Amino acid sequence: MITYFLTSVLMLLSYSSITFSNEIPDYIKLCSRNDPKVNECVRNTVHNMRPYLKNGIKELNVPAMEPLYIGDLNILDGGSAGISVKAKKLNIYGASNFEIKKIKSSNNAKRFDFELNLPSLHGEGNYEMNGQILALPLKGNGPFTGNFTNFYAYVKIIFDVENVNDVEKMSLKELRVKIRTGTGSIHLQNLFNGDKALGDVVNETINKNFELFTNEVIVPIERALEKKFSAITSNVVGSFTYDQLFPA
Ligand SMILES: *[C@@H]1O[C@H](CO)[C@@H](O)[C@H](O)[C@H]1NC(C)=O
Ligand SMILES: *[C@@H]1O[C@H](CO)[C@@H](O)[C@H](O)[C@H]1NC(C)=O
């Protein structure tokens, strides 16, 4: 999520220096890489943009953040436990209500480390579960919903700057997402083809062990977010120069 809005900031900053040079929208404040308070500056810029990120910014190809579409994911892969879990058409609501708790830029705005709080997320999609626990077949597919409170995202973004024909071009070198889970609850509908007693046992087991469970399933979500935002970030920074994105 953080990468999503950082990307959007980069898009907007760069777009504005090319197209809007006389007319930067008042919700975007450019941040100089030499500003001793560059961290505060980027934090304010990003916070002020939240309402715009929520709906997306069409002319810049920034997709709406509400909902944040994750798509299909392999959550568990069979493996030693013999249980496979897939999520389909996963959508996350509430991501645009993030708050930047910490931000650290280094190496002249070529590296950013963010810590964000996500006070309240809601997820919706479909799941497919297949496997066995002890002698019990664990099976079902159908809709699921989840509420997630007080999650944190830690994001590291590193850019490369390379001199090409006297122009300093930027590219994405590394983008990492780590999520620290909070509390919450998940409902899987139609477990065991709707057998209520068995379904309730599994639901209850998941929710009693929510932290354990989410720490397992969060890893493929982190990788999916990295992939999604790396592609966008690479496209965007590849089109602009370092000076346009982070003026001296
Ligand atoms: C999520 O929260 C909503 C609103 O408080 C509630 O109606 C719903 O049952 C909750 N869902 C889960 C999976 O806990
Ligand atoms: C658990 O699963 C059952 C069966 O699919 C569902 O009807 C029920 O609402 C769920 N209960 C809880 C507490 O999540």
CSV table of N, CA and C in Angstrom, one decimal, residues 186 191 197-210:
chain,number,residue,atom,x,y,z
A,186,ILE,N,-11.8,-13.7,10.5
A,186,ILE,CA,-12.1,-14.1,9.1
A,186,ILE,C,-13.3,-15.1,9.1
A,191,LEU,N,-17.8,-23.8,4.1
A,191,LEU,CA,-16.8,-24.8,4.4
A,191,LEU,C,-17.5,-26.2,4.5
A,197,ALA,N,-21.5,-27.5,11.7
A,197,ALA,CA,-20.7,-27.9,12.8
A,197,ALA,C,-19.2,-27.9,12.5
A,198,LEU,N,-18.9,-28.6,11.4
A,198,LEU,CA,-17.5,-28.6,11.0
A,198,LEU,C,-17.0,-27.2,10.6
A,199,GLY,N,-17.8,-26.5,9.9
A,199,GLY,CA,-17.4,-25.1,9.5
A,199,GLY,C,-17.1,-24.2,10.7
A,200,ASP,N,-17.9,-24.3,11.7
A,200,ASP,CA,-17.7,-23.5,12.9
A,200,ASP,C,-16.4,-23.9,13.6
A,201,VAL,N,-16.1,-25.2,13.6
A,201,VAL,CA,-14.9,-25.6,14.2
A,201,VAL,C,-13.7,-25.0,13.5
A,202,VAL,N,-13.7,-25.0,12.2
A,202,VAL,CA,-12.6,-24.5,11.4
A,202,VAL,C,-12.5,-22.9,11.6
A,203,ASN,N,-13.7,-22.3,11.4
A,203,ASN,CA,-13.7,-20.8,11.6
A,203,ASN,C,-13.1,-20.5,13.0
A,204,GLU,N,-13.6,-21.2,14.0
A,204,GLU,CA,-13.2,-20.8,15.3
A,204,GLU,C,-11.7,-21.1,15.5
A,205,THR,N,-11.2,-22.2,15.0
A,205,THR,CA,-9.7,-22.5,15.1
A,205,THR,C,-8.9,-21.4,14.4
A,206,ILE,N,-9.4,-20.9,13.2
A,206,ILE,CA,-8.6,-19.9,12.5
A,206,ILE,C,-8.6,-18.6,13.4
A,207,ASN,N,-9.8,-18.3,13.9
A,207,ASN,CA,-9.9,-17.0,14.6
A,207,ASN,C,-9.2,-17.0,16.0
A,208,LYS,N,-9.2,-18.2,16.6
A,208,LYS,CA,-8.5,-18.3,17.9
A,208,LYS,C,-7.0,-18.1,17.7
A,209,ASN,N,-6.5,-18.5,16.5
A,209,ASN,CA,-5.1,-18.5,16.2
A,209,ASN,C,-4.9,-17.5,15.1
A,210,PHE,N,-5.6,-16.4,15.2
A,210,PHE,CA,-5.6,-15.4,14.1
A,210,PHE,C,-4.2,-14.9,13.8
